[in-house]
Coordinates of C-alpha atoms in Angstrom, one line a residue:
M1 CA -46.9 -13.6 -3.8
T2 CA -48.2 -12.1 -7.0
D3 CA -51.0 -13.8 -8.8
T4 CA -49.7 -15.9 -11.6
I5 CA -51.5 -16.9 -14.8
L6 CA -50.7 -20.4 -16.0
S7 CA -51.3 -21.5 -19.6
N8 CA -50.5 -24.4 -21.8
I9 CA -47.3 -22.8 -22.8
T10 CA -44.3 -25.0 -21.9
D11 CA -40.6 -24.1 -21.9
I12 CA -38.3 -26.0 -24.3
E13 CA -37.5 -28.7 -21.6
G14 CA -41.2 -29.4 -21.7
E15 CA -41.9 -28.3 -18.1
E16 CA -44.9 -26.2 -17.4
M17 CA -44.0 -22.6 -16.7
E18 CA -45.9 -19.4 -16.0
T19 CA -46.9 -17.5 -19.1
V20 CA -44.5 -14.9 -20.3
T21 CA -47.4 -13.0 -21.9
P22 CA -48.1 -9.7 -20.3
T23 CA -51.5 -9.3 -18.7
D24 CA -53.1 -6.1 -17.5
Y25 CA -52.8 -7.3 -14.0
N26 CA -49.1 -8.2 -13.9
I27 CA -48.3 -5.0 -15.8
H28 CA -50.2 -3.1 -13.2
L29 CA -48.3 -4.8 -10.4
F30 CA -45.0 -4.1 -12.1
H31 CA -45.5 -0.4 -12.4
E32 CA -47.0 -0.3 -8.9
G33 CA -43.9 -2.0 -7.4
N34 CA -45.6 -5.3 -6.5
L35 CA -44.6 -7.7 -9.2
F36 CA -42.2 -9.9 -7.3
D37 CA -41.5 -12.4 -10.1
A38 CA -40.8 -9.8 -12.8
H39 CA -38.1 -12.1 -14.2
R40 CA -40.8 -14.3 -15.5
L41 CA -42.3 -11.4 -17.6
F42 CA -39.1 -9.6 -18.6
G43 CA -35.9 -10.8 -20.2
A44 CA -35.5 -13.6 -22.8
H45 CA -37.7 -16.7 -22.5
V46 CA -37.8 -19.7 -24.9
Y47 CA -41.1 -21.6 -24.9
R48 CA -43.2 -23.9 -27.1
D49 CA -46.8 -23.1 -28.0
D50 CA -48.5 -26.1 -29.5
S51 CA -46.0 -27.2 -32.2
E52 CA -44.0 -24.0 -32.6
T53 CA -41.1 -22.7 -30.5
F54 CA -40.7 -19.0 -29.8
T55 CA -38.2 -16.8 -28.0
A56 CA -39.9 -13.8 -26.3
F57 CA -38.0 -10.7 -25.3
C58 CA -39.5 -8.1 -23.0
V59 CA -38.0 -4.9 -21.7
W60 CA -39.1 -1.7 -19.8
A61 CA -37.9 1.5 -21.6
P62 CA -40.5 4.2 -21.1
N63 CA -38.7 7.0 -22.9
A64 CA -37.6 5.1 -26.0
K65 CA -38.8 6.1 -29.4
Q66 CA -38.0 2.6 -30.7
V67 CA -36.5 -0.7 -29.4
K68 CA -35.1 -3.5 -31.4
V69 CA -33.5 -6.8 -30.3
V70 CA -30.2 -7.5 -32.0
G71 CA -27.8 -10.4 -31.6
S72 CA -25.9 -13.3 -33.0
F73 CA -29.1 -14.5 -34.7
N74 CA -29.5 -11.5 -36.9
N75 CA -25.9 -10.3 -37.4
W76 CA -26.6 -7.5 -34.8
R77 CA -29.0 -5.8 -37.2
G78 CA -32.4 -4.9 -35.9
T79 CA -34.3 -4.5 -39.2
N80 CA -37.5 -6.6 -38.9
Y81 CA -36.7 -7.2 -35.2
E82 CA -38.6 -4.1 -33.9
M83 CA -40.3 -4.6 -30.6
T84 CA -43.9 -3.6 -30.0
R85 CA -44.7 -1.1 -27.3
V86 CA -47.2 -2.9 -25.1
N87 CA -48.4 0.1 -23.0
A88 CA -48.0 3.8 -22.5
E89 CA -45.7 3.2 -19.5
G90 CA -43.0 1.8 -21.8
I91 CA -43.1 -2.0 -21.8
W92 CA -41.7 -3.4 -25.1
R93 CA -42.1 -6.9 -26.4
I94 CA -41.3 -9.2 -29.3
E95 CA -41.9 -12.9 -30.1
I96 CA -39.5 -14.5 -32.5
P97 CA -40.5 -17.9 -33.9
L98 CA -37.1 -19.5 -33.3
D99 CA -35.3 -21.3 -30.5
L100 CA -32.6 -18.8 -29.7
T101 CA -31.1 -20.6 -26.8
N102 CA -27.4 -19.7 -26.3
H103 CA -27.6 -16.8 -28.7
L104 CA -26.1 -13.5 -27.8
Y105 CA -28.4 -10.4 -27.7
K106 CA -28.8 -6.8 -26.7
Y107 CA -31.4 -4.1 -27.0
E108 CA -30.9 -1.4 -29.5
I109 CA -32.7 1.6 -28.0
T110 CA -33.4 4.8 -29.9
T111 CA -33.9 7.6 -27.4
N112 CA -36.1 10.7 -27.7
H113 CA -33.0 12.6 -28.7
H114 CA -32.4 10.1 -31.6
E115 CA -29.3 8.6 -29.9
V116 CA -28.9 4.9 -30.4
K117 CA -27.8 2.9 -27.3
L118 CA -26.9 -0.8 -27.2
K119 CA -28.0 -2.1 -23.8
T120 CA -27.6 -5.4 -22.0
D121 CA -30.9 -6.9 -20.8
P122 CA -31.4 -5.9 -17.1
Y123 CA -33.1 -9.3 -16.6
T124 CA -30.7 -11.5 -18.6
F125 CA -29.8 -14.8 -16.8
Y126 CA -26.3 -15.0 -18.2
T127 CA -23.8 -12.8 -20.1
E128 CA -20.7 -13.1 -22.1
K129 CA -17.4 -13.2 -20.1
R130 CA -15.9 -9.8 -19.5
P131 CA -14.9 -7.6 -21.2
N132 CA -17.7 -8.6 -23.5
T133 CA -21.2 -7.6 -22.3
A134 CA -24.0 -9.2 -24.4
G135 CA -26.7 -11.2 -22.7
I136 CA -27.1 -14.8 -23.5
V137 CA -30.5 -16.5 -24.1
Y138 CA -30.3 -19.2 -21.4
S139 CA -32.5 -21.8 -19.8
L140 CA -32.2 -22.2 -16.0
N141 CA -34.0 -25.6 -15.8
D142 CA -31.5 -28.3 -16.5
F143 CA -29.9 -28.8 -13.1
E144 CA -30.8 -31.6 -10.6
W145 CA -30.7 -30.3 -7.0
T146 CA -29.8 -32.8 -4.3
D147 CA -30.1 -30.4 -1.3
E148 CA -33.5 -31.5 0.1
D149 CA -32.0 -32.4 3.5
W150 CA -30.5 -29.0 3.9
L151 CA -33.7 -27.2 2.9
A152 CA -35.7 -29.2 5.4
S153 CA -33.2 -28.6 8.2
R154 CA -33.2 -24.9 7.3
E155 CA -36.9 -24.7 7.8
A156 CA -36.7 -26.5 11.2
C157 CA -33.7 -24.5 12.5
N158 CA -34.1 -21.7 15.1
L159 CA -31.5 -19.3 13.7
Y160 CA -31.3 -17.2 16.7
Q161 CA -30.4 -20.0 19.1
S162 CA -28.0 -21.8 16.8
P163 CA -24.3 -21.2 16.2
M164 CA -23.5 -19.0 13.2
S165 CA -19.9 -18.6 12.1
I166 CA -19.7 -17.0 8.6
Y167 CA -16.8 -17.3 6.2
E168 CA -16.7 -14.2 4.0
L169 CA -15.3 -15.3 0.6
H170 CA -14.2 -13.5 -2.6
L171 CA -14.2 -16.2 -5.3
G172 CA -11.6 -14.5 -7.4
T173 CA -8.8 -14.4 -4.8
W174 CA -9.3 -17.4 -2.5
K175 CA -7.1 -19.5 -4.7
K176 CA -5.8 -19.2 -8.2
E177 CA -4.2 -21.5 -10.8
E178 CA -1.2 -19.9 -12.6
K179 CA -2.8 -16.5 -11.7
E180 CA -6.0 -17.6 -13.5
L181 CA -9.5 -17.6 -11.9
I182 CA -10.9 -20.9 -10.7
G183 CA -14.5 -21.7 -11.7
Y184 CA -17.5 -22.3 -9.5
R185 CA -17.3 -26.1 -9.7
E186 CA -13.7 -26.4 -8.8
M187 CA -14.1 -23.8 -6.1
A188 CA -16.9 -25.8 -4.6
D189 CA -14.7 -28.9 -4.5
L190 CA -11.9 -26.9 -2.8
V191 CA -13.8 -24.5 -0.6
V192 CA -16.3 -26.8 1.0
P193 CA -13.8 -29.2 2.6
H194 CA -11.8 -26.2 3.9
V195 CA -14.9 -24.5 5.4
L196 CA -16.0 -27.8 7.0
E197 CA -12.5 -28.5 8.4
H198 CA -12.4 -25.0 9.9
G199 CA -15.8 -25.2 11.5
F200 CA -17.7 -22.4 9.7
T201 CA -21.5 -22.8 9.3
H202 CA -22.1 -20.4 6.4
I203 CA -20.2 -19.0 3.4
E204 CA -20.9 -15.4 2.5
L205 CA -20.0 -14.6 -1.1
L206 CA -18.9 -11.1 -2.1
P207 CA -21.4 -10.1 -4.9
V208 CA -21.6 -12.7 -7.7
T209 CA -23.9 -10.5 -9.8
E210 CA -22.3 -9.7 -13.2
H211 CA -19.9 -6.8 -13.0
P212 CA -17.4 -5.3 -15.5
F213 CA -14.4 -4.6 -13.3
D214 CA -12.6 -7.3 -11.2
R215 CA -11.4 -4.9 -8.6
S216 CA -14.9 -3.7 -7.8
W217 CA -15.2 -7.2 -6.2
G218 CA -18.8 -7.3 -7.5
Y219 CA -20.0 -4.2 -5.7
Q220 CA -20.6 -2.3 -8.9
G221 CA -22.9 -4.5 -10.8
T222 CA -24.5 -4.5 -14.2
G223 CA -26.3 -7.8 -14.4
Y224 CA -28.4 -8.4 -11.3
F225 CA -30.0 -11.7 -12.5
A226 CA -26.7 -13.2 -13.9
P227 CA -24.1 -14.9 -11.8
T228 CA -20.8 -13.6 -13.2
S229 CA -19.5 -15.6 -16.1
R230 CA -16.0 -15.1 -14.9
Y231 CA -16.3 -18.4 -13.0
G232 CA -18.6 -20.3 -15.3
T233 CA -22.3 -20.8 -16.2
P234 CA -25.4 -20.4 -14.0
Q235 CA -25.5 -24.2 -13.8
D236 CA -22.0 -24.2 -12.4
F237 CA -23.0 -21.7 -9.8
K238 CA -25.9 -24.0 -8.9
Y239 CA -23.4 -26.8 -8.4
F240 CA -21.5 -24.5 -6.0
V241 CA -24.5 -23.8 -3.9
N242 CA -25.7 -27.5 -4.0
E243 CA -22.3 -28.8 -2.8
C244 CA -22.4 -26.3 0.1
H245 CA -25.9 -27.4 1.1
R246 CA -25.1 -31.1 0.7
H247 CA -22.4 -30.6 3.3
G248 CA -24.5 -28.6 5.7
I249 CA -23.1 -25.1 4.8
G250 CA -25.5 -22.2 4.2
V251 CA -24.8 -19.7 1.4
I252 CA -25.3 -16.0 1.8
L253 CA -25.0 -13.5 -1.1
D254 CA -23.6 -10.0 -0.7
W255 CA -26.3 -8.0 -2.5
V256 CA -26.2 -4.3 -3.6
P257 CA -29.7 -2.8 -4.0
G258 CA -28.5 0.7 -3.2
H259 CA -26.4 1.7 -6.2
F260 CA -25.1 0.3 -9.5
C261 CA -22.3 0.7 -12.0
K262 CA -22.5 3.4 -14.7
D263 CA -20.9 1.5 -17.6
A264 CA -22.6 2.3 -20.9
H265 CA -24.1 -1.1 -21.5
G266 CA -25.8 -1.3 -18.0
L267 CA -28.8 0.3 -16.3
Y268 CA -27.5 3.8 -16.3
Q269 CA -29.6 6.2 -18.5
F270 CA -31.1 3.0 -19.9
D271 CA -33.4 4.6 -22.4
G272 CA -31.7 7.9 -22.6
R273 CA -33.3 9.1 -19.3
H274 CA -32.7 8.2 -15.7
I275 CA -35.2 5.4 -15.1
Y276 CA -33.4 3.1 -12.7
E277 CA -31.7 5.9 -10.9
Y278 CA -32.9 9.2 -9.4
E279 CA -33.3 12.1 -11.9
K280 CA -32.0 14.8 -9.5
E281 CA -28.1 14.7 -9.6
L282 CA -27.6 15.2 -5.9
D283 CA -29.8 12.2 -5.2
R284 CA -28.5 10.1 -8.1
E285 CA -24.8 10.4 -7.9
N286 CA -22.9 8.4 -5.4
Y287 CA -19.7 10.4 -5.6
T288 CA -17.8 8.2 -3.1
W289 CA -18.0 5.1 -5.4
G290 CA -18.6 6.7 -8.8
T291 CA -21.9 4.9 -9.1
A292 CA -25.6 5.8 -9.5
N293 CA -28.2 5.3 -6.7
F294 CA -31.2 3.3 -7.5
N295 CA -34.5 5.3 -7.5
L296 CA -36.0 3.2 -4.7
G297 CA -39.2 5.2 -4.7
R298 CA -40.1 4.1 -8.2
G299 CA -42.4 1.1 -8.5
E300 CA -40.7 -0.5 -11.5
V301 CA -37.3 -0.4 -9.6
Q302 CA -38.9 -1.9 -6.6
S303 CA -40.3 -4.7 -8.7
F304 CA -36.9 -5.2 -10.3
L305 CA -35.0 -5.4 -7.0
I306 CA -37.5 -7.4 -5.0
S307 CA -37.9 -9.9 -7.8
N308 CA -34.1 -10.2 -7.9
A309 CA -33.9 -11.1 -4.3
R310 CA -36.6 -13.8 -4.6
F311 CA -35.1 -15.0 -7.9
W312 CA -31.8 -15.8 -6.2
M313 CA -33.7 -17.8 -3.5
E314 CA -35.9 -19.6 -5.9
V315 CA -33.5 -20.4 -8.7
Y316 CA -30.3 -20.7 -6.8
H317 CA -31.5 -21.8 -3.4
I318 CA -29.6 -18.9 -1.7
D319 CA -30.2 -18.9 2.0
G320 CA -30.1 -15.1 2.4
F321 CA -28.5 -11.8 1.8
R322 CA -26.0 -9.4 3.4
V323 CA -27.5 -6.2 2.1
D324 CA -24.7 -3.7 1.3
A325 CA -24.5 -0.1 2.3
V326 CA -27.9 0.2 4.1
A327 CA -26.8 3.6 5.5
N328 CA -26.9 4.9 1.9
I329 CA -30.5 3.7 1.6
I330 CA -31.7 5.0 5.0
Y331 CA -30.1 8.4 4.3
W332 CA -29.6 10.3 1.1
A333 CA -26.1 9.5 -0.1
N334 CA -24.9 13.1 -0.2
Q335 CA -26.6 14.5 2.9
G336 CA -24.9 12.4 5.6
N337 CA -27.2 11.6 8.5
Q338 CA -29.1 14.8 8.0
G339 CA -31.5 13.7 5.2
V340 CA -33.7 10.7 5.8
N341 CA -34.7 8.9 2.6
E342 CA -38.3 8.0 3.3
G343 CA -38.5 6.1 0.0
G344 CA -35.5 4.1 0.8
I345 CA -36.9 3.1 4.2
A346 CA -40.2 2.1 2.7
F347 CA -38.3 0.0 0.1
L348 CA -36.4 -1.8 2.8
K349 CA -39.6 -2.6 4.7
K350 CA -41.3 -3.8 1.5
L351 CA -38.2 -5.9 0.5
N352 CA -38.0 -7.7 3.9
R353 CA -41.8 -8.3 4.0
A354 CA -41.6 -9.9 0.5
V355 CA -38.6 -12.0 1.3
F356 CA -39.9 -13.4 4.5
E357 CA -43.3 -14.0 2.9
Y358 CA -41.5 -16.1 0.3
E359 CA -39.0 -17.8 2.7
P360 CA -39.5 -17.4 6.4
S361 CA -36.1 -19.0 7.2
A362 CA -34.2 -16.4 5.1
L363 CA -31.3 -14.5 6.4
M364 CA -31.6 -10.7 5.8
I365 CA -28.5 -9.1 7.1
A366 CA -28.1 -5.3 7.1
E367 CA -24.6 -3.9 6.7
D368 CA -25.6 -0.7 8.5
S369 CA -23.2 1.7 10.1
T370 CA -25.9 4.0 11.5
D371 CA -27.7 4.0 14.8
W372 CA -31.1 3.8 13.1
P373 CA -33.4 2.1 15.6
Q374 CA -35.2 -1.3 15.1
V375 CA -33.3 -2.4 12.1
T376 CA -33.9 -6.0 13.1
S377 CA -37.4 -5.6 14.3
P378 CA -40.3 -6.9 12.1
V379 CA -42.0 -4.4 10.0
H380 CA -45.3 -4.9 11.8
Y381 CA -43.6 -3.8 15.0
G382 CA -42.3 -0.6 13.3
G383 CA -38.9 -2.0 12.3
L384 CA -37.0 -2.2 9.0
G385 CA -37.7 -5.9 9.0
F386 CA -34.1 -7.4 8.8
N387 CA -33.3 -10.3 11.1
Y388 CA -29.6 -9.5 11.5
K389 CA -27.4 -6.4 11.5
W390 CA -23.6 -6.1 11.4
N391 CA -22.3 -4.6 14.6
M392 CA -20.0 -2.1 13.1
G393 CA -19.7 -0.1 16.3
W394 CA -18.3 -3.2 18.2
M395 CA -15.8 -3.9 15.4
N396 CA -14.5 -0.3 15.3
D397 CA -14.3 -0.1 19.1
V398 CA -12.5 -3.4 19.6
L399 CA -10.0 -2.8 16.9
T400 CA -9.3 0.7 18.2
Y401 CA -8.7 -0.8 21.6
L402 CA -6.3 -3.5 20.4
E403 CA -4.4 -1.1 18.1
T404 CA -3.7 1.0 21.2
E405 CA -0.4 0.4 22.9
P406 CA -0.9 -1.8 25.9
D407 CA 0.3 0.7 28.5
E408 CA -2.3 3.2 27.1
R409 CA -5.3 0.8 27.0
K410 CA -6.3 1.8 30.5
H411 CA -7.4 5.2 29.0
V412 CA -9.7 3.5 26.5
H413 CA -11.1 0.8 28.7
S414 CA -14.8 1.5 27.8
L415 CA -14.1 0.6 24.2
I416 CA -14.4 -3.1 25.3
T417 CA -17.3 -2.6 27.6
F418 CA -19.5 -0.2 25.7
S419 CA -21.0 -2.7 23.2
L420 CA -22.8 -4.5 26.1
L421 CA -24.9 -1.4 26.7
Y422 CA -26.6 -2.1 23.3
A423 CA -25.7 -5.7 22.4
F424 CA -29.3 -6.8 22.8
S425 CA -31.1 -3.9 21.1
E426 CA -30.7 -5.7 17.7
N427 CA -29.8 -9.1 16.5
F428 CA -26.1 -8.6 15.8
I429 CA -23.4 -10.3 13.8
L430 CA -19.9 -9.4 14.8
P431 CA -17.9 -8.8 11.6
F432 CA -14.2 -8.7 10.8
S433 CA -14.8 -8.4 7.1
H434 CA -12.8 -7.6 4.0
D435 CA -13.3 -3.9 4.7
E436 CA -11.0 -4.1 7.7
V437 CA -8.0 -5.6 5.9
V438 CA -7.7 -3.5 2.6
H439 CA -6.7 -0.1 1.5
G440 CA -3.8 0.3 3.9
K441 CA -5.7 -0.7 7.0
K442 CA -3.3 -3.7 7.5
S443 CA -4.2 -7.3 8.3
L444 CA -5.7 -8.2 11.7
L445 CA -2.4 -9.7 12.8
N446 CA -0.4 -6.6 11.8
K447 CA -2.9 -4.2 13.5
M448 CA -1.7 -5.8 16.8
P449 CA 1.1 -3.8 18.6
G450 CA 4.3 -5.4 19.9
D451 CA 6.7 -8.0 18.6
Y452 CA 6.1 -11.1 16.5
W453 CA 5.0 -13.3 19.4
Q454 CA 2.8 -10.6 20.9
K455 CA 1.0 -10.0 17.6
F456 CA 0.0 -13.7 17.4
A457 CA -1.0 -13.8 21.1
Q458 CA -3.2 -10.7 20.7
L459 CA -4.9 -12.1 17.6
R460 CA -5.7 -15.3 19.4
L461 CA -7.1 -13.2 22.2
L462 CA -9.1 -11.0 19.8
L463 CA -10.8 -14.0 18.2
A464 CA -11.6 -15.7 21.6
F465 CA -13.1 -12.4 22.8
M466 CA -15.2 -12.2 19.6
Y467 CA -16.4 -15.8 20.0
G468 CA -17.2 -15.2 23.6
H469 CA -19.1 -11.9 23.0
P470 CA -22.9 -12.1 22.3
G471 CA -23.7 -12.1 18.6
K472 CA -23.2 -14.3 15.6
K473 CA -19.7 -14.2 13.9
L474 CA -18.2 -13.3 10.5
L475 CA -14.5 -13.6 9.5
F476 CA -13.0 -12.7 6.1
M477 CA -11.3 -15.5 4.3
G478 CA -7.6 -15.9 5.2
T479 CA -8.1 -14.9 8.8
E480 CA -7.4 -18.5 9.6
L481 CA -3.9 -18.2 8.2
A482 CA -3.0 -15.1 10.3
P483 CA -1.5 -13.2 7.3
F484 CA 0.9 -10.3 7.9
S485 CA -0.2 -8.8 4.6
E486 CA -3.5 -7.2 4.1
W487 CA -5.9 -8.7 1.4
K488 CA -4.2 -8.5 -2.0
D489 CA -7.2 -8.4 -4.3
L490 CA -5.3 -9.5 -7.4
E491 CA -3.5 -12.5 -5.8
Q492 CA -4.6 -15.6 -4.0
L493 CA -4.5 -16.0 -0.2
D494 CA -1.0 -16.6 1.4
W495 CA -1.4 -20.3 1.6
H496 CA 2.3 -20.8 1.9
L497 CA 2.1 -19.4 5.5
L498 CA 0.9 -22.8 6.7
D499 CA 4.5 -23.9 6.2
Y500 CA 5.6 -21.6 9.0
D501 CA 5.3 -22.7 12.6
M502 CA 3.4 -19.8 14.2
H503 CA 0.9 -19.6 11.3
H504 CA 0.4 -23.4 11.4
K505 CA -0.2 -23.2 15.1
F506 CA -2.6 -20.3 14.7
N507 CA -4.5 -22.3 12.1
T508 CA -4.8 -25.2 14.6
Y509 CA -6.1 -22.7 17.2
S510 CA -8.7 -21.2 14.9
K511 CA -10.1 -24.7 14.1
E512 CA -10.3 -25.6 17.8
L513 CA -11.9 -22.3 18.7
L514 CA -14.7 -22.7 16.2
K515 CA -15.3 -26.3 17.2
L516 CA -15.5 -25.3 20.8
Y517 CA -17.9 -22.5 19.9
K518 CA -20.3 -24.9 18.0
D519 CA -20.1 -27.4 20.8
T520 CA -20.9 -25.0 23.6
K521 CA -24.5 -23.8 23.8
A522 CA -23.6 -21.1 26.3
L523 CA -21.7 -19.3 23.5
F524 CA -24.6 -19.0 21.2
E525 CA -28.0 -20.1 22.5
L526 CA -28.9 -16.7 24.2
D527 CA -27.0 -14.4 21.8
H528 CA -29.9 -12.0 21.6
R529 CA -31.1 -12.0 25.2
S530 CA -29.6 -10.0 28.0
D531 CA -30.1 -12.9 30.4
G532 CA -27.4 -14.8 28.4
F533 CA -24.6 -12.5 29.6
E534 CA -23.3 -11.3 32.9
W535 CA -20.2 -9.3 33.8
I536 CA -18.0 -10.6 36.6
D537 CA -15.5 -7.8 36.7
V538 CA -15.9 -4.9 34.3
N539 CA -13.8 -2.4 36.2
N540 CA -10.2 -3.8 36.3
V541 CA -8.7 -0.9 34.4
S542 CA -5.2 -1.2 35.8
Q543 CA -4.7 -4.9 34.9
Q544 CA -6.8 -4.7 31.7
I545 CA -8.6 -7.9 32.6
F546 CA -12.3 -8.4 31.7
S547 CA -14.3 -11.3 33.0
F548 CA -17.9 -12.4 32.3
I549 CA -20.3 -15.3 32.1
R550 CA -22.1 -16.6 29.0
K551 CA -25.2 -18.7 29.7
S552 CA -27.5 -21.1 27.9
E553 CA -31.2 -22.0 28.4
S554 CA -30.2 -24.5 31.1
P555 CA -29.2 -22.7 34.4
E556 CA -26.3 -25.0 35.1
D557 CA -24.9 -24.7 31.6
F558 CA -22.7 -21.7 31.4
V559 CA -19.0 -20.7 30.9
V560 CA -16.8 -18.2 32.6
I561 CA -14.5 -16.1 30.2
I562 CA -11.5 -14.2 31.3
C563 CA -9.7 -11.9 28.9
N564 CA -6.3 -10.4 29.7
F565 CA -5.4 -7.5 27.3
S566 CA -2.0 -6.9 29.1
P567 CA 1.4 -8.6 28.6
Q568 CA 1.6 -9.5 32.3
V569 CA 1.1 -13.0 33.7
Y570 CA -1.0 -13.0 36.9
Y571 CA -0.6 -15.9 39.3
Q572 CA -3.2 -16.9 42.0
Y573 CA -5.6 -14.5 40.4
K574 CA -9.0 -14.5 42.0
V575 CA -12.1 -14.7 39.8
G576 CA -15.6 -14.6 41.3
V577 CA -17.7 -17.4 40.0
P578 CA -21.2 -19.0 40.4
K579 CA -21.5 -22.0 42.7
A580 CA -20.0 -25.2 41.5
S581 CA -17.7 -27.9 42.9
Y582 CA -14.8 -27.0 40.6
Y583 CA -13.9 -25.5 37.3
V584 CA -11.7 -26.7 34.4
E585 CA -10.3 -25.0 31.3
L586 CA -12.2 -25.5 28.1
L587 CA -9.9 -23.1 26.2
N588 CA -6.6 -21.3 26.9
T589 CA -5.3 -19.3 24.0
D590 CA -1.8 -19.3 25.5
R591 CA -1.3 -23.1 25.0
G592 CA 2.0 -24.0 23.6
S593 CA 0.3 -25.9 20.8
Y594 CA -1.3 -22.6 19.7
G595 CA 2.0 -20.7 19.8
G596 CA 1.6 -19.4 23.3
S597 CA 3.8 -19.5 26.4
N598 CA 1.9 -22.4 27.9
Q599 CA 0.8 -20.6 31.1
V600 CA -2.2 -22.9 31.5
N601 CA -4.3 -24.3 34.4
E602 CA -3.9 -28.0 33.9
E603 CA -5.5 -29.0 37.3
Q604 CA -9.1 -28.6 38.4
L605 CA -9.7 -25.2 39.9
K606 CA -11.2 -25.8 43.4
V607 CA -14.0 -23.4 44.3
K608 CA -13.4 -21.3 47.5
N609 CA -16.7 -20.7 49.1
R610 CA -16.2 -17.0 49.9
G611 CA -17.8 -14.1 48.1
Y612 CA -15.8 -12.3 45.5
H613 CA -16.6 -10.0 42.6
G614 CA -20.2 -10.0 43.8
K615 CA -20.4 -13.8 43.3
P616 CA -20.9 -16.4 46.0
C617 CA -17.4 -18.0 45.6
Y618 CA -14.2 -17.7 43.6
V619 CA -11.4 -19.7 42.0
E620 CA -7.7 -18.9 42.0
M621 CA -5.9 -19.4 38.7
T622 CA -3.1 -18.3 36.5
I623 CA -4.0 -15.6 34.0
P624 CA -1.7 -15.9 30.9
P625 CA -0.4 -12.8 29.0
Y626 CA -2.4 -11.5 26.1
A627 CA -4.8 -14.4 26.5
A628 CA -8.3 -15.6 27.0
V629 CA -9.3 -18.5 29.2
I630 CA -12.7 -20.1 29.1
L631 CA -13.7 -22.1 32.2
Q632 CA -16.5 -24.7 32.5
P633 CA -18.1 -25.5 35.9
F634 CA -18.5 -29.1 37.3
H635 CA -21.1 -30.0 39.9
H636 CA -21.1 -33.1 42.1

C-alpha cells in the first residue's frame, strides 16, 4: 500500500478522508508507477476545510500549455478557472471554493500546437449518459453496504478446492423492457434469483466501465473509474453488487488494461501527445479492434491502471477480474508471438502483486490464448501472478471435436484427451463464453451436428463432460435456454424458448447438473491436482467412449464418468472401476425428463470382481447415445 497522509480535511458527508493535496511523496510514487490509490489524488473531490467547502480538480497532462476546468458551473467557459501546473512532469490542479457536487465538467486542454481539446476526466467517478460525455462531480460515500457475511466467507474460502461455476453476463441484453435497457437495481432483482435457481456461484460482468458504443459491449472504454451510466448511478451499481453478495454470489468484472477507445473525449492523445498510449505507431495501434494500446511501461499509466483495479475492489467490493486480451499484453499487438513485450509482462506481475497485497482472496483471471508458462504461478516463483487462466485450448479442441460429424470423430479422438496432458500446469477455468456464440459462429446447440433431438443430446453431453473435466467453469448467459440462435447483441435473450418442451427440459437438466456439481466434492475439490483425475479407458476410438474417475480428498469419495460421443446405444457395456460393493447413477444425461431416450440404469450396478480396463473389477451397464453417465460407488 502506498503511504497516505491524513489531515483534518473531511469530505462533504463529514467522513474523514485522505488528503487530496499533492505531496512530493505521492507525486513521486505516481510518476514512478507505484501510487496505487491515484484516484484519491486525481479527479474531482469535494471536501470541507474548517468552515469552507472546496471542489478540487487534478489531472495529469504533461504536454499541455494550459489546462482549464469547464462545466455547468461556469457556462463551459474556462476564464478564471485556469489550473496551476504543480510540477514539471505535468500535474495540474485547481481548488474552487464551491460545492460542485452533481455538476458536469471537462478539462479544456491547450496543446503545444495551440489546439484546444475538451477531455473527460480519466479519473471521473460518473459520467453523463451516452451519447453525452462530460464527467459528473460525484460522491461515492452515501451507500450502506450489508455484505459483511459474504466478505467474511470470501476471506475464509479456499477458492481452489471450492466449486466455481461462473455466469457470464452482458447487462444490456440479458433482458429488456420494450427494447429499453434495464437499470442496475432492477437487473439485480431479476438476475440474482435466476442465478441462484440455476446454481451458479459467480456472475462475471462484461465490462461496465464507461464506453461510448453499445456494441463494443464495454471492451472499448473511455471512463475506467466510472460504471457506465447506461444502467444508472454508481450507487445503483453498488446495489447490484451488494444484492449479489447478500445472496452468496461473487461478482467478477471483465477488465481491459491492454487497450482503450480512441474517441475524441477519451484518453487518446490526451494532451495532444500520446501519453496513455505508446508513441510508436506499430506499438500503439491495435489494428484488429481499432483501439490504442496502453503504454504499460510508463509509470503514470501503471499507477492509473493498478489504482483502477484496487478502486473497483475498495469502492464496489468487486471480488476479482477477468483480465481481457492478456496475449496482447504479453506480446506486442502487431508482432504476433514473435515479439515479447517485456514492459507488458512486468506490468502484469506488478498488477497482480498489488491486487493480492490489497485483497489476498481476489480472483485474477487471465483471458490468455498463448502457451506462455506459469501464468498462474505467483510472481515470487517466476510466474505472471494470476490465480486463474481461461483454458482456451480445451474450449477450441472440444468444440472442434463436437462439430465434427460423428462418423469422422475417430480421426480427431485426441482433441478430447489432449487437454489432460496440461490440465494441471495452470489453474484453469473452462470457458464457453460470449466469444464462441457471436459473429456467425452459431450457438452451442447449433454447432452440434445431426437432427433436432441429436443436437440437444450432444449439448447435454458437452456440458456434462465440461462439468466432469478438471477446472472451474464459465458459461455465457442464455446457455441454460439452449438457444438455436447465436447471441443477438441488440436484443434480449430468447426467454420464450422456455415455452417449448425440449428447451424447458434442457433448462431443467442444466439446473440439476449444476446442483450435482456443487454437491459432489469429487467434481471440484482436486481440480488443480493430477491425483484428482484418472483415465479408465482413453483409447476407445471406434466406439467414441471416454471413461475416467474424478476424486476428492477422501479416498472413498470419487465418481466414475462415462461419455459416449457416438449415436449408438451399448448394452451390457463393461467399465473397469475401483473396488466397491455396487455403483448407482448420479446423473444420466439421456433421462426422459431431460429430453433424452431414457436409456438409463435404474438398478444398482453390481460389481464383478474381475480385472478390466486395468482396474480390479468392473460393472456392466447400458451406455446411452450421445450421453454422459456419472456413477457413484457404494461400500458395505
